[in-house]
Amino acid sequence: MRRTPTQGRRSGAGTRRRGVATVALLLTGAMALAGCAKDAGGGGTSAGGGSGPCKLNPPPAAAPAPTSSTTQQLPPPDASAMRVGVAFDIGGRGDASFNDASVAGLDRAKAEMGLRETKELDAGAGEPEDAKQTRLRQLAREGFTPVIAVGYAYADALKIVAPEFPGTKFAIIDEQIDGMPNVTSLVFAEEQGSFLAGVVAAHKSKNCHVGFVGGVQTPLIQKFQAGFEAGAKAAAPDITIEQKYLTPAGDFSGFQDPNKGSEVATGQLEAGADVVYHAAGASGKGVFGAVKGAGAQAIGVDSDQYHQPTVAEYKDVIISSMLKRIDLAVYDYIAGVARNDLSTVPEKFDVSIDGVTYSTSGGKIDDLKPTLDAYKAAIAAGQIQVPEKP
């Protein structure tokens, strides 16, 4: 059921109508992952073949191509009079992942819409919860509107601060907040993009054994895990999958601990994985380092990490990245505010509008583009329904 725009805000928690058909052959193995053994630290292995290249399933039959978002079909509005505030998640600019993706949206708004004034505030590792409220209040008091909260960690703070500034528009990335007319939620189908990453991993693994490293064990990051495992199993039912999280829910240091990322990835590589996908923010730098040291391959996340300066020394092992188009969401939202029409902002950024997709930088998966696009189109058409939970 689609949400109805109200005062610039979409209310209700319904999801986009999806096709009822499910490709049973592709997802039978993925559904069986619910019974996978996991240790207390959030790690586990889904055992399969693990010896030699995977025995691969054929891609699904052709389906209609995805469409672009409504905003992308409209000419850029004039945003020269707007003052946009941004409250970053841990890592800030230069994290080569989540925050930098939002920066790309801001930069595009400056280039195409004439946005002139922005202010960015950083989060600190281990900061008290009220520090998030302080940042949001500071931006609102200084007259910035909209104020964009980058990350679900701002959810509780925003629920307190937004009612205090009814004339300020707020947006939050990665969290659904309903019933607040001045708050817009920018959410994604991370599981769908991660499904494509799983297909890449299965096709590129030399011994049919891959790994997933999650930053913090939360429902959001578990969507990445669920999609990755489903995609890998859809492409290669007998594949072996390692998975482990750096920190439990509530400990956000897992997004900014490259040393721990390296340690966990090393364990997976030593267990036999030769393609590792991470959803661990700045900790991904450690994952890439371990992968390079082992002569293996990696899949990045959020941004096209092949082109990120802070991980440039590892670009030769980054075969693809799951693109979570936070840049597109930020751009679309700013455009909607500039037009005073937030109904043009998609209720969810999924594969049907290229809200999540894959990168081909470096040319290492060019041979897989027809296969990946077939899976992508099947998901967009509802022929494949990707699970959100492992």
Coordinates of C-alpha atoms in Angstrom, one line a residue:
M1 CA 0.0 0.0 0.0
R2 CA 1.5 3.3 -1.1
R3 CA 1.7 6.2 1.4
T4 CA -0.2 9.4 0.7
P5 CA 1.8 12.7 0.9
T6 CA 0.5 14.9 3.7
Q7 CA 2.1 18.4 4.2
G8 CA 5.2 17.2 2.3
R9 CA 5.4 13.9 4.3
R10 CA 4.4 10.5 3.3
S11 CA 2.5 8.8 6.2
G12 CA 2.0 5.1 6.9
A13 CA 4.4 2.2 6.9
G14 CA 3.2 0.3 3.8
T15 CA 5.6 -0.8 1.2
R16 CA 5.6 -0.7 -2.6
R17 CA 3.2 -3.2 -4.1
R18 CA 5.3 -6.1 -5.3
G19 CA 4.5 -9.0 -7.6
V20 CA 3.3 -12.1 -5.9
A21 CA 5.3 -14.5 -8.0
T22 CA 8.5 -15.8 -6.4
V23 CA 11.2 -17.7 -8.3
A24 CA 11.3 -20.8 -6.1
L25 CA 14.3 -22.3 -7.8
L26 CA 16.4 -19.2 -7.1
L27 CA 15.5 -18.6 -3.5
T28 CA 15.0 -22.1 -2.0
G29 CA 18.6 -22.1 -0.9
A30 CA 18.4 -18.6 0.4
M31 CA 15.4 -19.3 2.5
A32 CA 17.2 -22.2 4.1
L33 CA 19.7 -19.8 5.6
A34 CA 17.4 -19.1 8.5
G35 CA 18.6 -22.4 10.0
C36 CA 22.3 -21.4 9.6
A37 CA 24.4 -21.9 12.8
K38 CA 25.6 -18.7 14.3
D39 CA 27.8 -18.1 17.3
A40 CA 27.2 -15.6 20.1
G41 CA 29.5 -13.0 18.3
G42 CA 27.2 -12.9 15.3
G43 CA 29.4 -15.2 13.2
G44 CA 28.5 -18.3 11.3
T45 CA 29.0 -20.4 8.2
S46 CA 26.4 -21.6 5.7
A47 CA 28.2 -24.7 4.4
G48 CA 27.9 -25.8 0.8
G49 CA 30.4 -26.8 -1.8
G50 CA 33.5 -24.7 -1.2
S51 CA 35.7 -26.7 -3.6
G52 CA 36.4 -25.3 -7.1
P53 CA 34.2 -22.8 -9.0
C54 CA 30.5 -22.7 -8.2
K55 CA 28.0 -24.7 -10.2
L56 CA 25.9 -21.8 -11.4
N57 CA 22.2 -21.4 -12.1
P58 CA 21.2 -19.7 -15.3
P59 CA 19.9 -16.1 -14.8
P60 CA 16.2 -15.5 -14.9
A61 CA 14.4 -14.8 -18.1
A62 CA 14.3 -11.2 -19.4
A63 CA 11.9 -8.8 -17.6
P64 CA 11.1 -5.1 -18.2
A65 CA 14.0 -2.7 -17.5
P66 CA 13.9 -0.6 -14.3
T67 CA 12.7 3.0 -14.6
S68 CA 14.2 6.1 -13.1
S69 CA 12.8 8.1 -10.2
T70 CA 10.2 10.8 -10.9
T71 CA 12.6 13.6 -9.8
Q72 CA 15.2 12.5 -12.3
Q73 CA 12.7 13.0 -15.1
L74 CA 12.1 16.7 -14.2
P75 CA 14.4 19.6 -14.9
P76 CA 16.5 20.8 -11.9
P77 CA 14.7 23.4 -9.8
D78 CA 16.4 26.6 -8.5
A79 CA 17.8 25.9 -5.0
S80 CA 20.0 29.0 -4.8
A81 CA 18.1 30.5 -1.9
M82 CA 18.1 27.3 0.2
R83 CA 20.3 26.7 3.2
V84 CA 20.8 23.0 3.8
G85 CA 22.2 21.5 7.0
V86 CA 23.7 18.1 7.3
A87 CA 24.3 16.1 10.5
F88 CA 26.7 13.3 9.6
D89 CA 26.9 9.8 11.0
I90 CA 30.1 8.5 12.6
G91 CA 33.0 8.8 10.1
G92 CA 31.8 12.0 8.4
R93 CA 33.3 13.2 5.2
G94 CA 36.0 10.8 3.9
D95 CA 34.5 7.6 5.2
A96 CA 34.6 6.3 1.6
S97 CA 31.1 4.9 2.1
F98 CA 27.8 6.0 3.7
N99 CA 28.6 9.7 4.5
D100 CA 30.5 10.3 1.3
A101 CA 27.5 9.1 -0.6
S102 CA 25.4 11.9 1.0
V103 CA 28.1 14.4 0.2
A104 CA 27.9 13.4 -3.5
G105 CA 24.2 14.3 -3.5
L106 CA 24.9 17.7 -1.9
D107 CA 27.7 18.3 -4.5
R108 CA 25.3 17.4 -7.3
A109 CA 22.7 19.8 -5.9
K110 CA 25.2 22.6 -5.9
A111 CA 26.3 21.9 -9.5
E112 CA 22.8 21.4 -11.0
M113 CA 20.4 23.4 -8.7
G114 CA 22.7 26.3 -7.7
L115 CA 22.6 25.3 -4.0
R116 CA 25.0 27.7 -2.4
E117 CA 25.0 27.4 1.4
T118 CA 25.4 24.2 3.3
K119 CA 26.6 23.4 6.8
E120 CA 28.0 20.0 7.9
L121 CA 28.3 18.8 11.5
D122 CA 30.2 15.6 12.4
A123 CA 29.4 12.9 14.9
G124 CA 32.0 11.7 17.4
A125 CA 32.7 8.1 18.3
G126 CA 31.3 7.2 21.7
E127 CA 29.5 10.5 22.0
P128 CA 26.4 10.8 24.4
E129 CA 23.0 10.4 22.8
D130 CA 22.0 14.0 23.4
A131 CA 24.9 15.2 21.2
K132 CA 22.8 14.2 18.2
Q133 CA 19.9 16.4 19.5
T134 CA 22.4 19.3 19.9
R135 CA 23.6 19.1 16.3
L136 CA 20.0 19.0 14.9
R137 CA 19.0 21.9 17.1
Q138 CA 22.0 24.0 16.2
L139 CA 21.3 23.6 12.5
A140 CA 17.6 24.4 12.9
R141 CA 18.3 27.4 15.1
E142 CA 20.7 28.8 12.6
G143 CA 17.9 28.8 10.0
F144 CA 19.0 25.8 7.9
T145 CA 16.1 24.0 6.2
P146 CA 16.0 21.3 5.3
V147 CA 18.2 19.6 7.8
I148 CA 19.3 16.1 6.7
A149 CA 20.2 13.5 9.4
V150 CA 22.6 11.0 7.9
G151 CA 21.8 7.6 9.5
Y152 CA 19.3 5.8 11.6
A153 CA 21.3 6.6 14.7
Y154 CA 19.5 10.0 14.6
A155 CA 16.0 8.6 14.8
D156 CA 15.4 9.1 18.6
A157 CA 17.0 12.5 18.5
L158 CA 14.9 13.6 15.5
K159 CA 11.7 12.5 17.2
I160 CA 12.4 14.9 20.0
V161 CA 13.9 17.8 18.0
A162 CA 11.5 18.0 14.9
P163 CA 8.4 19.0 16.9
E164 CA 10.4 21.8 18.5
F165 CA 10.9 23.3 15.0
P166 CA 7.7 22.8 13.1
G167 CA 8.8 25.3 10.5
T168 CA 11.9 23.4 9.7
K169 CA 11.9 20.5 7.3
F170 CA 13.9 17.5 8.3
A171 CA 14.9 14.3 6.5
I172 CA 16.5 11.1 7.9
I173 CA 18.3 8.5 5.9
D174 CA 17.8 4.8 6.7
E175 CA 14.9 5.1 9.2
Q176 CA 11.2 5.2 8.8
I177 CA 9.6 7.8 11.0
D178 CA 5.9 8.2 10.6
G179 CA 3.3 10.7 11.9
M180 CA 5.6 13.8 11.9
P181 CA 4.6 16.3 9.1
N182 CA 8.0 18.0 8.9
V183 CA 10.0 14.8 8.6
T184 CA 10.7 12.8 5.4
S185 CA 12.2 9.3 5.6
L186 CA 14.7 8.3 2.9
V187 CA 14.8 4.6 2.9
F188 CA 16.3 1.9 0.7
A189 CA 15.9 -1.7 -0.4
E190 CA 19.4 -2.6 0.7
E191 CA 18.6 -6.3 0.5
Q192 CA 18.0 -6.0 -3.3
G193 CA 21.3 -4.3 -4.0
S194 CA 23.1 -6.8 -1.8
F195 CA 21.4 -9.7 -3.7
L196 CA 23.2 -8.5 -6.8
A197 CA 26.5 -8.4 -4.8
G198 CA 25.8 -12.0 -3.8
V199 CA 25.4 -12.9 -7.5
V200 CA 28.7 -11.2 -8.3
A201 CA 30.5 -13.1 -5.4
A202 CA 29.2 -16.5 -6.5
H203 CA 30.2 -15.9 -10.1
K204 CA 33.7 -14.6 -9.2
S205 CA 34.6 -17.0 -6.4
K206 CA 37.2 -19.5 -7.5
N207 CA 36.4 -22.0 -4.8
C208 CA 32.7 -21.3 -4.2
H209 CA 33.3 -19.8 -0.8
V210 CA 32.5 -16.2 0.1
G211 CA 32.2 -13.9 3.1
F212 CA 30.1 -11.1 4.6
V213 CA 31.4 -8.6 7.2
G214 CA 28.8 -6.5 8.9
G215 CA 29.7 -3.4 10.9
V216 CA 27.0 -3.5 13.7
Q217 CA 24.4 -6.3 14.1
T218 CA 21.2 -4.3 13.6
P219 CA 18.1 -5.0 11.5
L220 CA 19.4 -2.5 8.9
I221 CA 22.7 -4.2 8.3
Q222 CA 21.1 -7.6 8.5
K223 CA 19.2 -6.6 5.4
F224 CA 22.6 -6.4 3.6
Q225 CA 23.5 -9.9 4.9
A226 CA 20.1 -11.4 4.0
G227 CA 20.2 -10.0 0.4
F228 CA 23.9 -11.1 -0.1
E229 CA 23.2 -14.6 1.1
A230 CA 20.0 -14.9 -1.0
G231 CA 21.8 -13.7 -4.2
A232 CA 24.8 -16.0 -3.7
K233 CA 22.4 -19.0 -3.1
A234 CA 20.2 -18.0 -6.1
A235 CA 23.3 -18.0 -8.4
A236 CA 25.0 -21.0 -6.7
P237 CA 22.9 -23.1 -4.3
D238 CA 25.9 -25.1 -3.0
I239 CA 28.0 -22.0 -2.2
T240 CA 29.6 -21.7 1.3
I241 CA 29.1 -18.4 3.0
E242 CA 30.9 -16.9 6.0
Q243 CA 29.3 -14.1 8.0
K244 CA 30.3 -12.1 11.1
Y245 CA 29.6 -8.7 12.7
L246 CA 32.2 -6.5 14.2
T247 CA 30.0 -5.3 17.1
P248 CA 26.6 -6.0 18.6
A249 CA 23.6 -3.7 18.3
G250 CA 24.2 -0.5 20.3
D251 CA 27.9 -0.4 19.8
F252 CA 28.4 1.8 16.7
S253 CA 32.2 1.5 16.8
G254 CA 31.8 -1.3 14.4
F255 CA 31.4 1.3 11.7
Q256 CA 34.8 2.9 12.4
D257 CA 37.2 0.2 13.4
P258 CA 39.4 -0.8 10.4
N259 CA 41.6 -3.1 12.6
K260 CA 38.6 -5.2 13.7
G261 CA 37.4 -5.2 10.1
S262 CA 40.8 -6.6 9.0
E263 CA 40.7 -9.2 11.8
V264 CA 37.3 -10.5 11.0
A265 CA 37.9 -10.6 7.2
T266 CA 41.2 -12.4 7.8
G267 CA 39.3 -15.1 9.7
Q268 CA 36.9 -15.5 6.8
L269 CA 39.7 -15.6 4.3
E270 CA 41.6 -18.2 6.3
A271 CA 38.4 -20.3 6.4
G272 CA 38.4 -20.4 2.6
A273 CA 36.4 -17.4 1.5
D274 CA 38.0 -15.7 -1.6
V275 CA 35.4 -12.9 -2.2
V276 CA 34.3 -10.8 0.8
Y277 CA 31.5 -8.2 0.8
H278 CA 31.3 -5.7 3.6
A279 CA 28.7 -3.4 5.0
A280 CA 30.8 -1.9 7.7
G281 CA 31.3 1.8 6.9
A282 CA 34.9 3.0 7.5
S283 CA 35.8 -0.4 8.9
G284 CA 35.7 -1.6 5.3
K285 CA 39.1 -0.2 4.8
G286 CA 40.4 -2.9 7.1
V287 CA 38.4 -5.5 5.2
F288 CA 40.0 -4.3 1.9
G289 CA 43.5 -4.5 3.4
A290 CA 43.0 -8.1 4.6
V291 CA 41.6 -9.1 1.2
K292 CA 44.5 -7.5 -0.7
G293 CA 47.0 -9.2 1.6
A294 CA 45.4 -12.6 0.9
G295 CA 45.3 -12.0 -2.9
A296 CA 41.5 -12.3 -2.8
Q297 CA 38.6 -10.1 -4.1
A298 CA 36.3 -7.7 -2.3
I299 CA 32.9 -6.0 -2.9
G300 CA 32.4 -2.5 -1.6
V301 CA 29.2 -0.8 -0.3
D302 CA 27.2 2.4 -0.5
S303 CA 29.5 4.4 -2.8
D304 CA 31.6 3.2 -5.7
Q305 CA 34.5 2.4 -3.5
Y306 CA 36.8 1.7 -6.5
H307 CA 36.9 5.5 -6.9
Q308 CA 37.1 6.5 -3.2
P309 CA 40.5 8.3 -2.5
T310 CA 40.7 7.0 1.1
V311 CA 40.8 3.3 -0.1
A312 CA 42.6 3.9 -3.4
E313 CA 45.5 1.6 -2.4
Y314 CA 43.0 -1.3 -2.5
K315 CA 41.2 -0.5 -5.7
D316 CA 42.8 -3.4 -7.5
V317 CA 40.9 -5.9 -5.4
I318 CA 37.5 -4.1 -5.4
I319 CA 35.7 -5.9 -8.2
S320 CA 32.3 -4.1 -7.6
S321 CA 30.4 -2.1 -5.0
M322 CA 26.7 -2.3 -4.0
L323 CA 25.6 1.2 -4.8
K324 CA 23.1 2.4 -2.3
R325 CA 22.1 5.7 -4.0
I326 CA 22.1 7.9 -0.9
D327 CA 23.4 10.6 -3.3
L328 CA 20.2 10.2 -5.4
A329 CA 18.0 10.3 -2.3
V330 CA 19.7 13.5 -1.0
Y331 CA 19.5 15.1 -4.4
D332 CA 15.8 14.1 -4.9
Y333 CA 14.9 15.4 -1.5
I334 CA 16.6 18.7 -1.9
A335 CA 14.9 19.0 -5.3
G336 CA 11.5 18.2 -3.7
V337 CA 12.0 20.9 -1.1
A338 CA 13.0 23.4 -3.7
R339 CA 9.8 22.7 -5.7
N340 CA 7.8 22.6 -2.5
D341 CA 6.5 19.2 -3.6
L342 CA 7.9 16.2 -1.7
S343 CA 5.4 13.9 -3.4
T344 CA 8.1 13.4 -6.1
V345 CA 10.4 11.8 -3.6
P346 CA 10.1 8.0 -3.9
E347 CA 8.8 6.2 -0.9
K348 CA 11.6 3.7 -1.2
F349 CA 14.8 3.7 -3.3
D350 CA 14.9 0.2 -4.8
V351 CA 16.2 -1.5 -8.0
S352 CA 13.1 -0.3 -10.0
I353 CA 14.5 3.3 -9.9
D354 CA 18.2 2.4 -9.6
G355 CA 18.0 3.4 -5.9
V356 CA 20.2 0.4 -5.3
T357 CA 22.4 -1.2 -8.0
Y358 CA 26.0 -2.3 -8.7
S359 CA 29.1 -0.7 -10.0
T360 CA 31.3 -1.8 -12.9
S361 CA 34.4 0.4 -12.3
G362 CA 37.6 -1.3 -13.1
G363 CA 36.0 -3.5 -15.7
K364 CA 36.3 -6.6 -13.5
I365 CA 32.6 -7.7 -13.8
D366 CA 31.8 -6.4 -17.3
D367 CA 31.2 -10.0 -18.3
L368 CA 28.4 -10.3 -15.7
K369 CA 26.4 -7.2 -16.7
P370 CA 23.8 -9.2 -18.7
T371 CA 23.4 -11.7 -15.9
L372 CA 23.2 -9.0 -13.2
D373 CA 20.7 -6.9 -15.2
A374 CA 18.5 -10.0 -15.7
Y375 CA 18.4 -10.6 -11.9
K376 CA 17.9 -6.8 -11.4
A377 CA 14.9 -6.7 -13.8
A378 CA 13.4 -9.8 -12.2
I379 CA 13.5 -8.2 -8.8
A380 CA 12.1 -5.0 -10.1
A381 CA 9.2 -6.9 -11.8
G382 CA 8.4 -8.8 -8.6
Q383 CA 9.5 -12.1 -10.0
I384 CA 12.1 -12.4 -7.3
Q385 CA 11.3 -11.3 -3.8
V386 CA 14.4 -10.7 -1.7
P387 CA 14.3 -11.5 2.1
E388 CA 15.1 -8.6 4.5
K389 CA 16.1 -11.0 7.3
P390 CA 18.8 -13.6 7.3

